[in-house]
Short mmCIF file of C-alpha atoms in Angstrom, two decimals:
data_model
loop_
_atom_site.label_atom_id
_atom_site.label_comp_id
_atom_site.label_asym_id
_atom_site.label_seq_id
_atom_site.Cartn_x
_atom_site.Cartn_y
_atom_site.Cartn_z
CA UNK A 1406 19.77 -20.63 -32.80
CA UNK A 1407 22.61 -21.01 -30.31
CA UNK A 1408 23.01 -17.27 -30.12
CA UNK A 1409 19.36 -16.71 -29.34
CA UNK A 1410 19.40 -19.42 -26.67
CA UNK A 1411 22.39 -17.74 -25.10
CA UNK A 1412 20.64 -14.38 -25.17
CA UNK A 1413 17.53 -15.85 -23.59
CA UNK A 1414 19.68 -17.30 -20.84
CA UNK A 1415 21.38 -13.96 -20.32
CA UNK A 1416 18.02 -12.25 -20.15
CA UNK A 1417 16.89 -14.76 -17.55
CA UNK A 1418 20.08 -14.16 -15.58
CA UNK A 1419 19.44 -10.43 -15.78
CA UNK A 1420 15.99 -11.03 -14.32
CA UNK A 1421 17.51 -12.88 -11.37
CA UNK A 1422 20.12 -10.22 -10.79
CA UNK A 1423 17.52 -7.47 -11.17
CA UNK A 1424 15.32 -9.06 -8.52
CA UNK A 1425 18.32 -9.47 -6.25
CA UNK A 1426 19.68 -5.98 -6.79
CA UNK A 1427 16.31 -4.30 -6.31
CA UNK A 1428 15.20 -6.51 -3.48
CA UNK A 1429 18.10 -8.15 -1.66
CA UNK A 1430 19.97 -6.66 1.22
CA UNK A 1431 22.75 -4.21 0.65
CA UNK A 1432 25.11 -7.01 1.41
CA UNK A 1433 28.22 -6.04 3.24
CA UNK A 1434 29.89 -8.48 5.59
CA UNK A 1435 33.28 -8.60 7.23
CA UNK A 1436 34.57 -10.18 10.39
CA UNK A 1437 35.99 -8.66 13.50
CA UNK A 1438 33.48 -6.07 14.71
CA UNK A 1439 32.47 -7.02 18.26
CA UNK A 1440 29.15 -5.19 18.02
CA UNK A 1441 28.20 -6.82 14.73
CA UNK A 1442 29.47 -10.32 15.41
CA UNK A 1443 27.87 -10.52 18.84
CA UNK A 1444 24.37 -10.96 17.40
CA UNK A 1445 22.75 -14.27 16.58
CA UNK A 1446 20.23 -14.58 13.73
CA UNK A 1447 17.83 -11.68 13.54
CA UNK A 1448 14.83 -13.92 14.11
CA UNK A 1449 16.32 -15.12 17.37
CA UNK A 1450 17.21 -11.62 18.50
CA UNK A 1451 19.12 -10.57 21.59
CA UNK A 1452 18.16 -11.32 25.15
CA UNK A 1453 16.55 -8.23 26.63
CA UNK A 1454 14.00 -6.89 29.05
CA UNK A 1455 11.66 -5.95 26.19
CA UNK A 1456 10.33 -8.20 23.45
CA UNK A 1457 7.70 -8.19 20.73
CA UNK A 1458 6.55 -10.21 17.73
CA UNK A 1459 6.47 -8.52 14.34
CA UNK A 1460 4.74 -9.67 11.14
CA UNK A 1461 5.50 -8.38 7.66
CA UNK A 1462 5.45 -9.77 4.09
CA UNK A 1463 7.50 -12.94 3.62
CA UNK A 1464 10.06 -11.47 1.24
CA UNK A 1465 10.75 -8.56 3.54
CA UNK A 1466 10.77 -10.76 6.63
CA UNK A 1467 13.49 -12.89 5.03
CA UNK A 1468 15.56 -9.80 4.26
CA UNK A 1469 15.06 -8.39 7.73
CA UNK A 1470 16.25 -11.62 9.36
CA UNK A 1471 19.51 -11.24 7.45
CA UNK A 1472 20.14 -7.61 8.37
CA UNK A 1473 23.45 -7.36 10.16
CA UNK A 1474 22.38 -4.18 11.88
CA UNK A 1475 19.32 -5.73 13.53
CA UNK A 1476 21.11 -7.67 16.31
CA UNK A 1477 23.05 -4.50 17.11
CA UNK A 1478 19.81 -2.52 17.45
CA UNK A 1479 18.35 -5.25 19.64
CA UNK A 1480 21.42 -5.10 21.86
CA UNK A 1481 21.46 -1.31 22.08
CA UNK A 1482 17.72 -1.09 22.83
CA UNK A 1483 17.73 -4.16 25.10
CA UNK A 1484 14.98 -5.71 22.98
CA UNK A 1485 14.28 -9.19 21.65
CA UNK A 1486 12.42 -9.28 18.34
CA UNK A 1487 10.59 -12.27 16.84
CA UNK A 1488 9.94 -11.88 13.12
CA UNK A 1489 7.04 -13.70 11.45
CA UNK A 1490 5.65 -13.56 7.92
CA UNK A 1491 2.34 -14.11 6.13
CA UNK A 1492 2.78 -14.16 2.35
CA UNK A 1493 3.43 -11.42 -0.17
CA UNK A 1494 1.45 -8.84 -2.15
CA UNK A 1495 -2.33 -8.73 -1.85
CA UNK A 1496 -2.29 -12.15 -0.16
CA UNK A 1497 -0.40 -10.67 2.75
CA UNK A 1498 -2.91 -7.87 3.33
CA UNK A 1499 -5.83 -10.32 3.05
CA UNK A 1500 -4.10 -12.45 5.66
CA UNK A 1501 -3.85 -9.39 7.90
CA UNK A 1502 -7.63 -8.93 7.64
CA UNK A 1503 -8.11 -12.54 8.72
CA UNK A 1504 -5.61 -12.35 11.56
CA UNK A 1505 -7.04 -9.13 12.91
CA UNK A 1506 -10.60 -10.46 12.65
CA UNK A 1507 -9.61 -13.77 14.22
CA UNK A 1508 -7.64 -12.24 17.08
CA UNK A 1509 -4.37 -13.73 15.81
CA UNK A 1510 -2.50 -10.55 15.00
CA UNK A 1511 0.93 -10.46 16.71
CA UNK A 1512 2.22 -7.64 18.90
CA UNK A 1513 3.05 -5.47 15.91
CA UNK A 1514 2.95 -5.68 12.15
CA UNK A 1515 2.64 -4.06 8.76
CA UNK A 1516 -0.76 -3.19 7.29
CA UNK A 1517 -2.11 -0.70 4.77
CA UNK A 1518 -2.98 2.76 6.00
CA UNK A 1519 -6.69 2.19 5.32
CA UNK A 1520 -6.55 -1.00 7.42
CA UNK A 1521 -4.83 0.89 10.23
CA UNK A 1522 -7.59 3.52 10.20
CA UNK A 1523 -10.53 1.12 10.01
CA UNK A 1524 -9.36 -1.44 12.54
CA UNK A 1525 -7.83 1.22 14.75
CA UNK A 1526 -11.12 3.08 15.15
CA UNK A 1527 -12.72 -0.27 15.99
CA UNK A 1528 -10.26 -0.73 18.85
CA UNK A 1529 -7.93 -3.29 17.30
CA UNK A 1530 -4.79 -1.12 17.42
CA UNK A 1531 -3.15 1.08 20.02
CA UNK A 1532 -3.45 4.84 19.63
CA UNK A 1533 0.26 5.61 19.40
CA UNK A 1534 -0.09 9.38 19.75
CA UNK A 1535 0.22 9.52 23.55
CA UNK A 1536 2.86 6.78 23.50
CA UNK A 1537 4.98 8.77 21.05
CA UNK A 1538 4.43 11.89 23.15
CA UNK A 1539 5.90 10.13 26.18
CA UNK A 1540 8.39 7.64 24.75
CA UNK A 1541 9.25 8.73 21.18
CA UNK A 1542 10.96 12.15 21.23
CA UNK A 1543 12.78 11.60 17.94
CA UNK A 1544 9.65 10.30 16.20
CA UNK A 1545 7.81 13.36 17.55
CA UNK A 1546 10.50 15.64 16.13
CA UNK A 1547 10.22 13.91 12.74
CA UNK A 1548 6.46 14.45 12.82
CA UNK A 1549 6.92 18.13 13.57
CA UNK A 1550 9.40 18.51 10.71
CA UNK A 1551 7.23 16.56 8.25
CA UNK A 1552 3.60 17.74 8.44
CA UNK A 1553 2.58 15.62 5.42
CA UNK A 1554 3.69 12.52 7.33
CA UNK A 1555 1.77 13.61 10.42
CA UNK A 1556 -1.33 14.37 8.35
CA UNK A 1557 -1.23 10.94 6.73
CA UNK A 1558 -0.89 8.98 9.96
CA UNK A 1559 -3.49 10.98 11.89
CA UNK A 1560 -6.99 9.50 11.70
CA UNK A 1561 -10.14 11.59 11.53
CA UNK A 1562 -10.64 11.07 15.26
CA UNK A 1563 -7.18 12.52 16.00
CA UNK A 1564 -5.60 9.19 16.90
CA UNK A 1565 -2.44 7.72 15.36
CA UNK A 1566 -2.80 4.00 14.75
CA UNK A 1567 0.36 3.40 12.73
CA UNK A 1568 3.65 4.81 11.48
CA UNK A 1569 4.41 4.88 7.75
CA UNK A 1570 7.73 3.75 6.31
CA UNK A 1571 9.61 6.36 4.31
CA UNK A 1572 10.82 5.45 0.81
CA UNK A 1573 13.87 6.84 -1.03
CA UNK A 1574 13.35 9.07 -4.05
CA UNK A 1575 13.66 6.67 -7.01
CA UNK A 1576 12.23 7.68 -10.39
CA UNK A 1577 12.51 5.61 -13.53
CA UNK A 1578 15.24 6.73 -15.92
CA UNK A 1579 15.61 7.20 -19.67
CA UNK A 1580 18.63 5.21 -20.81
CA UNK A 1581 20.28 4.55 -24.13
CA UNK A 1582 23.01 2.68 -26.00
CA UNK A 1583 25.90 5.16 -26.18
CA UNK A 1584 27.76 3.01 -28.69
CA UNK A 1585 24.81 2.82 -31.10
CA UNK A 1586 24.29 6.57 -30.84
CA UNK A 1587 27.95 7.18 -31.71
CA UNK A 1588 27.90 4.78 -34.68
CA UNK A 1589 24.75 6.48 -36.00
CA UNK A 1590 26.50 9.85 -35.90
CA UNK A 1591 24.46 11.29 -33.01
CA UNK A 1592 27.01 13.64 -31.52
CA UNK A 1593 25.00 15.13 -28.65
CA UNK A 1594 22.39 13.61 -26.37
CA UNK A 1595 18.79 14.70 -27.06
CA UNK A 1596 17.37 17.34 -24.74
CA UNK A 1597 13.90 17.83 -26.24
CA UNK A 1598 11.16 15.66 -27.70
CA UNK A 1599 12.05 16.91 -31.21
CA UNK A 1600 15.73 16.11 -30.71
CA UNK A 1601 14.85 12.66 -29.38
CA UNK A 1602 12.64 12.05 -32.42
CA UNK A 1603 15.49 12.99 -34.76
CA UNK A 1604 17.87 10.72 -32.85
CA UNK A 1605 15.43 7.83 -33.20
CA UNK A 1606 15.22 8.50 -36.94
CA UNK A 1607 19.00 8.42 -37.30
CA UNK A 1608 19.15 5.17 -35.35
CA UNK A 1609 16.45 3.63 -37.53
CA UNK A 1610 18.27 4.71 -40.68
CA UNK A 1611 21.52 3.19 -39.43
CA UNK A 1612 20.25 -0.10 -37.99
CA UNK A 1613 16.71 -0.63 -39.29
CA UNK A 1614 17.37 -2.41 -42.57
CA UNK A 1615 16.66 -5.87 -41.17
CA UNK A 1616 13.16 -4.84 -40.05
CA UNK A 1617 13.74 -6.04 -36.49
CA UNK A 1618 15.27 -2.88 -35.06
CA UNK A 1619 13.01 -0.41 -33.28
CA UNK A 1620 15.06 2.30 -31.55
CA UNK A 1621 12.54 2.95 -28.74
CA UNK A 1622 11.45 -0.14 -26.84
CA UNK A 1623 10.36 -1.14 -23.34
CA UNK A 1624 8.05 -3.22 -21.20
CA UNK A 1625 4.78 -2.57 -19.37
CA UNK A 1626 3.00 0.71 -20.17
CA UNK A 1627 4.44 2.42 -23.25
CA UNK A 1628 2.96 5.87 -22.53
CA UNK A 1629 6.20 7.40 -21.21
CA UNK A 1630 7.66 10.93 -21.40
CA UNK A 1631 4.44 12.42 -20.03
CA UNK A 1632 6.46 14.88 -17.97
CA UNK A 1633 7.99 16.32 -21.15
CA UNK A 1634 4.50 17.00 -22.53
CA UNK A 1635 3.35 18.63 -19.26
CA UNK A 1636 0.49 16.12 -19.22
CA UNK A 1637 1.06 14.26 -15.95
CA UNK A 1638 -1.76 13.57 -13.55
CA UNK A 1639 -1.50 16.23 -10.89
CA UNK A 1640 -3.19 18.26 -8.17
CA UNK A 1641 -3.22 21.92 -9.19
CA UNK A 1642 -4.88 24.70 -7.20
CA UNK A 1643 -6.85 22.14 -5.23
CA UNK A 1644 -8.12 20.28 -8.32
CA UNK A 1645 -7.18 16.72 -9.27
CA UNK A 1646 -6.28 16.43 -12.95
CA UNK A 1647 -6.51 12.91 -14.37
CA UNK A 1648 -6.79 9.66 -12.46
CA UNK A 1649 -4.26 10.34 -9.74
CA UNK A 1650 -1.22 8.06 -9.68
CA UNK A 1651 1.18 10.39 -7.86
CA UNK A 1652 2.35 11.81 -11.19
CA UNK A 1653 3.05 8.46 -12.84
CA UNK A 1654 -0.09 8.64 -14.97
CA UNK A 1655 -1.56 11.29 -17.26
CA UNK A 1656 -4.36 13.80 -17.49
CA UNK A 1657 -6.55 12.37 -20.23
CA UNK A 1658 -8.35 15.68 -20.76
CA UNK A 1659 -5.23 17.79 -21.12
CA UNK A 1660 -4.65 19.13 -24.67
CA UNK A 1661 -0.99 18.33 -24.09
CA UNK A 1662 -1.82 14.66 -23.57
CA UNK A 1663 -3.47 14.60 -26.98
CA UNK A 1664 -0.17 15.98 -28.35
CA UNK A 1665 1.64 13.15 -26.61
CA UNK A 1666 -0.63 10.55 -28.21
CA UNK A 1667 -0.01 12.19 -31.60
CA UNK A 1668 3.74 11.96 -31.01
CA UNK A 1669 3.52 8.25 -30.29
CA UNK A 1670 1.36 7.88 -33.40
CA UNK A 1671 4.17 9.48 -35.42
CA UNK A 1672 6.76 7.16 -33.84
CA UNK A 1673 4.62 4.15 -34.66
CA UNK A 1674 4.03 5.24 -38.26
CA UNK A 1675 7.77 5.72 -38.81
CA UNK A 1676 8.59 2.42 -37.08
CA UNK A 1677 10.60 4.19 -34.39
CA UNK A 1678 8.85 2.41 -31.51
CA UNK A 1679 8.57 -1.31 -30.87
CA UNK A 1680 5.05 -2.39 -31.96
CA UNK A 1681 5.04 -5.24 -29.44
CA UNK A 1682 5.55 -2.72 -26.66
CA UNK A 1683 2.64 -0.62 -27.90
CA UNK A 1684 0.43 -3.69 -28.27
CA UNK A 1685 1.20 -4.81 -24.73
CA UNK A 1686 2.65 -8.14 -25.83
CA UNK A 1687 6.27 -7.37 -24.91
CA UNK A 1688 7.52 -9.53 -22.05
CA UNK A 1689 10.32 -8.56 -19.75
CA UNK A 1690 12.50 -11.32 -21.16
CA UNK A 1691 11.89 -10.36 -24.81
CA UNK A 1692 12.56 -6.70 -24.04
CA UNK A 1693 15.82 -7.56 -22.29
CA UNK A 1694 16.88 -9.73 -25.19
CA UNK A 1695 16.24 -6.91 -27.66
CA UNK A 1696 18.26 -4.46 -25.61
CA UNK A 1697 21.10 -6.95 -25.23
CA UNK A 1698 21.38 -7.90 -28.90
CA UNK A 1699 20.95 -4.42 -30.41
CA UNK A 1700 17.32 -4.54 -31.52
CA UNK A 1701 16.59 -1.49 -29.37
CA UNK A 1702 18.59 1.56 -28.32
CA UNK A 1703 16.45 3.70 -25.98
CA UNK A 1704 14.23 2.69 -23.10
CA UNK A 1705 12.60 4.10 -19.96
CA UNK A 1706 12.62 1.82 -16.93
CA UNK A 1707 13.99 1.02 -13.46
CA UNK A 1708 16.99 3.01 -12.33
CA UNK A 1709 19.48 0.11 -12.13
CA UNK A 1710 18.78 -1.28 -15.61
CA UNK A 1711 21.84 0.15 -17.41
CA UNK A 1712 24.19 -1.57 -14.98
CA UNK A 1713 22.31 -4.84 -15.18
CA UNK A 1714 22.46 -4.82 -18.98
CA UNK A 1715 26.15 -3.89 -18.90
CA UNK A 1716 27.04 -6.63 -16.44
CA UNK A 1717 24.70 -9.39 -17.60
CA UNK A 1718 25.12 -9.97 -21.30
CA UNK A 1719 25.85 -6.61 -22.85
CA UNK A 1720 29.64 -6.76 -23.03
CA UNK A 1721 29.64 -10.51 -23.66
CA UNK A 1722 27.36 -10.08 -26.65
CA UNK A 1723 29.01 -6.93 -28.01
CA UNK A 1724 32.42 -5.66 -26.79
CA UNK A 1725 31.38 -2.10 -27.68
CA UNK A 1726 28.16 -2.32 -25.63
CA UNK A 1727 27.79 0.87 -23.57
CA UNK A 1728 24.69 2.12 -21.82
CA UNK A 1729 23.92 5.03 -19.52
CA UNK A 1730 21.16 7.40 -18.44
CA UNK A 1731 19.81 10.28 -20.48
CA UNK A 1732 18.95 13.48 -18.59
CA UNK A 1733 15.22 14.09 -18.38
CA UNK A 1734 14.13 16.10 -21.41
CA UNK A 1735 13.12 19.73 -21.56
CA UNK A 1736 9.35 20.09 -21.61
CA UNK A 1737 7.37 21.35 -24.60
CA UNK A 1738 7.46 24.89 -23.21
CA UNK A 1739 11.25 24.87 -22.90
CA UNK A 1740 11.53 24.32 -19.16
CA UNK A 1741 13.17 21.37 -17.43
CA UNK A 1742 10.70 18.51 -17.14
CA UNK A 1743 10.45 16.69 -13.85
CA UNK A 1744 10.11 12.95 -13.42
CA UNK A 1745 8.08 11.39 -10.61
CA UNK A 1746 9.33 8.86 -8.05
CA UNK A 1747 8.09 5.33 -8.64
CA UNK A 1748 6.71 5.30 -5.11
CA UNK A 1749 5.62 8.20 -2.90
CA UNK A 1750 7.93 9.31 -0.12
CA UNK A 1751 5.57 7.92 2.50
CA UNK A 1752 4.37 4.57 1.24
CA UNK A 1753 0.85 3.92 2.55
CA UNK A 1754 1.11 0.14 2.05
CA UNK A 1755 3.85 0.08 4.71
CA UNK A 1756 2.28 1.07 8.01
CA UNK A 1757 3.38 -0.44 11.33
CA UNK A 1758 0.66 -0.87 13.96
CA UNK A 1759 0.58 -2.22 17.51
CA UNK A 1760 -2.05 -4.74 18.60
CA UNK A 1761 -4.39 -3.33 21.26
CA UNK A 1762 -4.05 -6.64 23.11
CA UNK A 1763 -0.33 -5.88 23.38
CA UNK A 1764 -0.81 -2.35 24.72
CA UNK A 1765 1.51 -3.20 27.62
CA UNK A 1766 4.31 -3.50 25.02
CA UNK A 1767 3.50 -0.30 23.13
CA UNK A 1768 5.99 1.83 25.06
CA UNK A 1769 8.82 -0.65 24.43
CA UNK A 1770 7.95 -0.89 20.72
CA UNK A 1771 7.95 2.89 20.33
CA UNK A 1772 11.25 3.15 22.22
CA UNK A 1773 12.69 0.56 19.83
CA UNK A 1774 11.44 2.48 16.79
CA UNK A 1775 12.51 5.82 18.23
CA UNK A 1776 16.11 4.61 18.21
CA UNK A 1777 15.87 4.34 14.41
CA UNK A 1778 15.09 8.07 14.27
CA UNK A 1779 18.19 9.04 16.27
CA UNK A 1780 21.47 10.06 14.61
CA UNK A 1781 23.12 6.93 15.97
CA UNK A 1782 20.34 4.65 14.75
CA UNK A 1783 20.28 6.35 11.35
CA UNK A 1784 24.03 5.91 10.97
CA UNK A 1785 23.71 2.21 11.78
CA UNK A 1786 20.93 1.41 9.27
CA UNK A 1787 22.37 3.73 6.61
CA UNK A 1788 26.13 3.11 6.82
CA UNK A 1789 26.67 0.32 9.37
CA UNK A 1790 29.64 0.25 11.72
CA UNK A 1791 32.66 2.50 11.24
CA UNK A 1792 35.73 0.47 10.40
CA UNK A 1793 33.65 -2.44 9.18
CA UNK A 1794 31.32 -1.06 6.53
CA UNK A 1795 32.32 2.59 6.26
CA UNK A 1796 35.04 5.08 7.02
CA UNK A 1797 35.06 8.84 7.40
CA UNK A 1798 37.14 10.69 4.81
CA UNK A 1799 37.29 14.47 4.84
CA UNK A 1800 34.34 14.59 7.19
CA UNK A 1801 32.15 12.44 4.92
CA UNK A 1802 31.14 8.81 5.36
CA UNK A 1803 32.27 6.48 2.59
CA UNK A 1804 31.33 2.83 2.18
CA UNK A 1805 34.26 0.43 2.37
CA UNK A 1806 32.31 -2.58 1.08
CA UNK A 1807 32.20 -3.48 -2.60
CA UNK A 1808 28.60 -3.13 -3.79
CA UNK A 1809 28.96 -5.46 -6.79
CA UNK A 1810 30.38 -8.20 -4.54
CA UNK A 1811 27.83 -7.78 -1.76
CA UNK A 1812 24.58 -7.77 -3.71
CA UNK A 1813 24.57 -11.46 -4.61
CA UNK A 1814 25.07 -12.83 -1.11
CA UNK A 1815 22.33 -15.41 -0.52
CA UNK A 1816 19.20 -15.19 1.58
CA UNK A 1817 19.92 -16.76 4.97
CA UNK A 1818 23.32 -15.13 5.40
CA UNK A 1819 23.67 -12.09 7.65
CA UNK A 1820 24.70 -9.03 5.71
CA UNK A 1821 24.72 -5.26 5.77
CA UNK A 1822 21.79 -3.72 3.92
CA UNK A 1823 22.03 -0.16 2.73
CA UNK A 1824 19.35 -0.42 0.03
CA UNK A 1825 16.84 1.34 2.21
CA UNK A 1826 13.96 0.83 -0.18
CA UNK A 1827 13.33 -2.43 1.70
CA UNK A 1828 10.44 -2.66 4.09
CA UNK A 1829 11.90 -3.24 7.55
CA UNK A 1830 10.61 -0.68 10.04
CA UNK A 1831 9.14 2.79 9.64
CA UNK A 1832 12.19 5.04 9.77
CA UNK A 1833 13.72 8.00 7.96
CA UNK A 1834 15.63 7.35 4.74
CA UNK A 1835 18.73 9.13 3.46
CA UNK A 1836 18.16 9.12 -0.31
CA UNK A 1837 21.64 10.40 -1.14
CA UNK A 1838 23.26 7.60 0.86
CA UNK A 1839 20.93 5.17 -0.89
CA UNK A 1840 22.28 6.32 -4.27
CA UNK A 1841 25.86 6.04 -3.03
CA UNK A 1842 25.29 2.42 -2.03
CA UNK A 1843 25.03 1.35 -5.64
CA UNK A 1844 27.21 0.56 -8.62
CA UNK A 1845 29.44 3.47 -9.71
CA UNK A 1846 27.43 4.06 -12.90
CA UNK A 1847 24.14 4.27 -10.99
CA UNK A 1848 25.78 6.42 -8.36
CA UNK A 1849 26.96 8.90 -10.99
CA UNK A 1850 23.63 9.53 -12.67
CA UNK A 1851 21.45 9.12 -9.56
CA UNK A 1852 23.37 11.77 -7.63
CA UNK A 1853 23.03 14.08 -10.64
CA UNK A 1854 19.48 13.36 -11.82
CA UNK A 1855 17.54 12.38 -8.70
CA UNK A 1856 17.52 15.93 -7.39
CA UNK A 1857 14.86 18.59 -6.97
CA UNK A 1858 15.88 20.01 -10.35
CA UNK A 1859 14.76 16.86 -12.16
CA UNK A 1860 12.32 15.07 -9.82
CA UNK A 1861 9.00 16.14 -8.29
CA UNK A 1862 7.67 15.12 -4.90
CA UNK A 1863 3.90 15.11 -5.34
CA UNK A 1864 1.12 14.96 -2.72
CA UNK A 1865 0.01 11.58 -1.42
CA UNK A 1866 -3.71 10.80 -1.30
CA UNK A 1867 -5.18 9.03 1.68
CA UNK A 1868 -8.27 6.92 0.91
CA UNK A 1869 -10.90 5.40 3.14
CA UNK A 1870 -11.54 1.67 2.81
CA UNK A 1871 -14.79 2.40 0.97
CA UNK A 1872 -13.03 4.77 -1.41
CA UNK A 1873 -10.36 2.18 -2.13
CA UNK A 1874 -13.00 -0.45 -2.87
CA UNK A 1875 -15.10 1.85 -5.06
CA UNK A 1876 -12.02 3.10 -6.87
CA UNK A 1877 -10.76 -0.43 -7.60
CA UNK A 1878 -14.17 -1.47 -8.94
CA UNK A 1879 -14.37 1.57 -11.20
CA UNK A 1880 -10.80 1.19 -12.45
CA UNK A 1881 -11.57 -2.37 -13.49
CA UNK A 1882 -14.04 -0.96 -16.01
CA UNK A 1883 -11.92 2.00 -17.07
CA UNK A 1884 -8.41 0.72 -17.67
CA UNK A 1885 -9.22 -1.81 -20.39
CA UNK A 1886 -11.12 0.58 -22.69
CA UNK A 1887 -8.65 3.38 -21.92
CA UNK A 1888 -5.61 1.34 -22.88
CA UNK A 1889 -7.30 -0.17 -25.93
CA UNK A 1890 -8.39 3.25 -27.14
CA UNK A 1891 -4.91 4.73 -26.80
CA UNK A 1892 -3.40 1.79 -28.67
CA UNK A 1893 -5.93 2.27 -31.48
CA UNK A 1894 -5.00 5.93 -31.84
CA UNK A 1895 -1.26 5.29 -31.74
CA UNK A 1896 -1.38 2.42 -34.23
CA UNK A 1897 -3.58 4.36 -36.65
CA UNK A 1898 -6.60 2.11 -36.30
CA UNK A 1899 -8.51 5.15 -35.14
CA UNK A 1900 -8.23 8.65 -36.55
CA UNK A 1901 -7.32 11.52 -34.23
CA UNK A 1902 -10.51 13.27 -35.37
CA UNK A 1903 -12.31 10.78 -33.08
CA UNK A 1904 -10.52 12.10 -29.97
CA UNK A 1905 -13.52 13.98 -28.54
CA UNK A 1906 -15.72 10.95 -29.14
CA UNK A 1907 -13.17 8.85 -27.26
CA UNK A 1908 -13.30 11.25 -24.32
CA UNK A 1909 -17.07 10.83 -24.23
CA UNK A 1910 -16.61 7.06 -24.25
CA UNK A 1911 -14.28 7.33 -21.28
CA UNK A 1912 -16.89 9.38 -19.42
CA UNK A 1913 -19.37 6.57 -20.08
CA UNK A 1914 -16.78 4.12 -18.72
CA UNK A 1915 -16.77 6.29 -15.54
CA UNK A 1916 -13.27 7.72 -15.86
CA UNK A 1917 -14.42 10.96 -14.23
CA UNK A 1918 -15.97 9.04 -11.34
CA UNK A 1919 -12.51 7.74 -10.44
CA UNK A 1920 -11.18 11.30 -10.59
CA UNK A 1921 -14.06 12.37 -8.33
CA UNK A 1922 -12.97 9.84 -5.70
CA UNK A 1923 -9.44 11.20 -5.90
CA UNK A 1924 -10.82 14.74 -5.55
CA UNK A 1925 -12.85 13.75 -2.49
CA UNK A 1926 -9.82 12.12 -0.90
CA UNK A 1927 -7.75 15.26 -1.49
CA UNK A 1928 -10.44 17.54 -0.05
CA UNK A 1929 -10.80 15.34 3.03
CA UNK A 1930 -7.06 15.59 3.63
CA UNK A 1931 -7.03 19.34 3.01
CA UNK A 1932 -9.59 20.22 5.67
#
């Protein structure tokens, strides 16, 4: 009993560290840099001839206030910034609707792309296109070099009502217990679905006698490895295949997806996959506990998980505990499969707009943002200050701060942040530098695996407000029956001979109507 309580505590600690590592600032801090130490708190800003108020989700606002580079930017751009917040998640965007409708939107803030388009065409936001033309040369250059970005931010009337934040390329990873593989006699890492299946069988034979060991386990949606079956949702030759989730979903009507379901059915029948994961009853805490105490050996989840397991319970529970990433498998045709980033490169929930009532400040706001697109501004938000947070060795910038020490610095303390997956301002992101500002283990596999050889960048769909509403309503009626049906097939409650009948049921549930909305969105963007 004591052991399980300890494991539960470790799992809870891992949750805290995970939230901090994925969400907190990249936390470097040292004394003695005049430029860095000159700034007061980010919310107070620097005295300057320009100023503006800026609203964004509460969590991100708190991080931004702690950014050690922000006072330096304020000083260099002669700008004073006042940061405000308005909740998190869907609550935040609902609050933006209310603030815009009630005339209480600040000078600038973050909205969804659809909100930017709708309210912008109604006159609520400044058309930034002429402002960028006159005051944002580096933003303009970025737009010219990235036509997808320009297409996304340009409304049907030709105006630009907001700038989208770029996101680093971060796919989920397959990871495994190296020590359990070695003890089970698995001498080489699996490279195909068949080899993975055989490895799971060996693991089950070695550790499955107590009935509580399932080699493949996880949390959330169990339908992973879709890239290896060549069954991802996609846009091919102008046609949307499957409900489009930027490659994170699947094409229900693909024959290869049926093969994937059959593979999971085999895993379930041979007790190679955690039944709680398949049933949807696995919690994050129970999954973590299983991975920590050896009840699971392979999983597919967030890119920092191996380090978090290693540092938060793994070694304490088992001195031999060793975990790392598995290269993405070959696909069923023998080629290299490609994973999909968790979020698209240009994240349409992160769009900065300028209040039309603050049009007199638009030029200053764009000048402020334009600095973030310069080489100097990029160096500051990506590496910090030379001599304080990085040094140049052999012509390359290297961080001098210890990542593992910095990441747990508390909210409310100024710090360097080089985890540029945070929402701060719309600005370019250096993905390679993002990987480098991580634990050594993550750095090693991210720099190897998060490349064009292993990861796809897929098109981003831009929806109208009506399309978003219709799509959400339809999905509410589709996802339940879809998930339940897949679980029935995998668990053997339903025979695979019923597959065509199931597809007809999904048509009745209006699966294809969701795809039709995605198709319409793609065609509108393509013309």
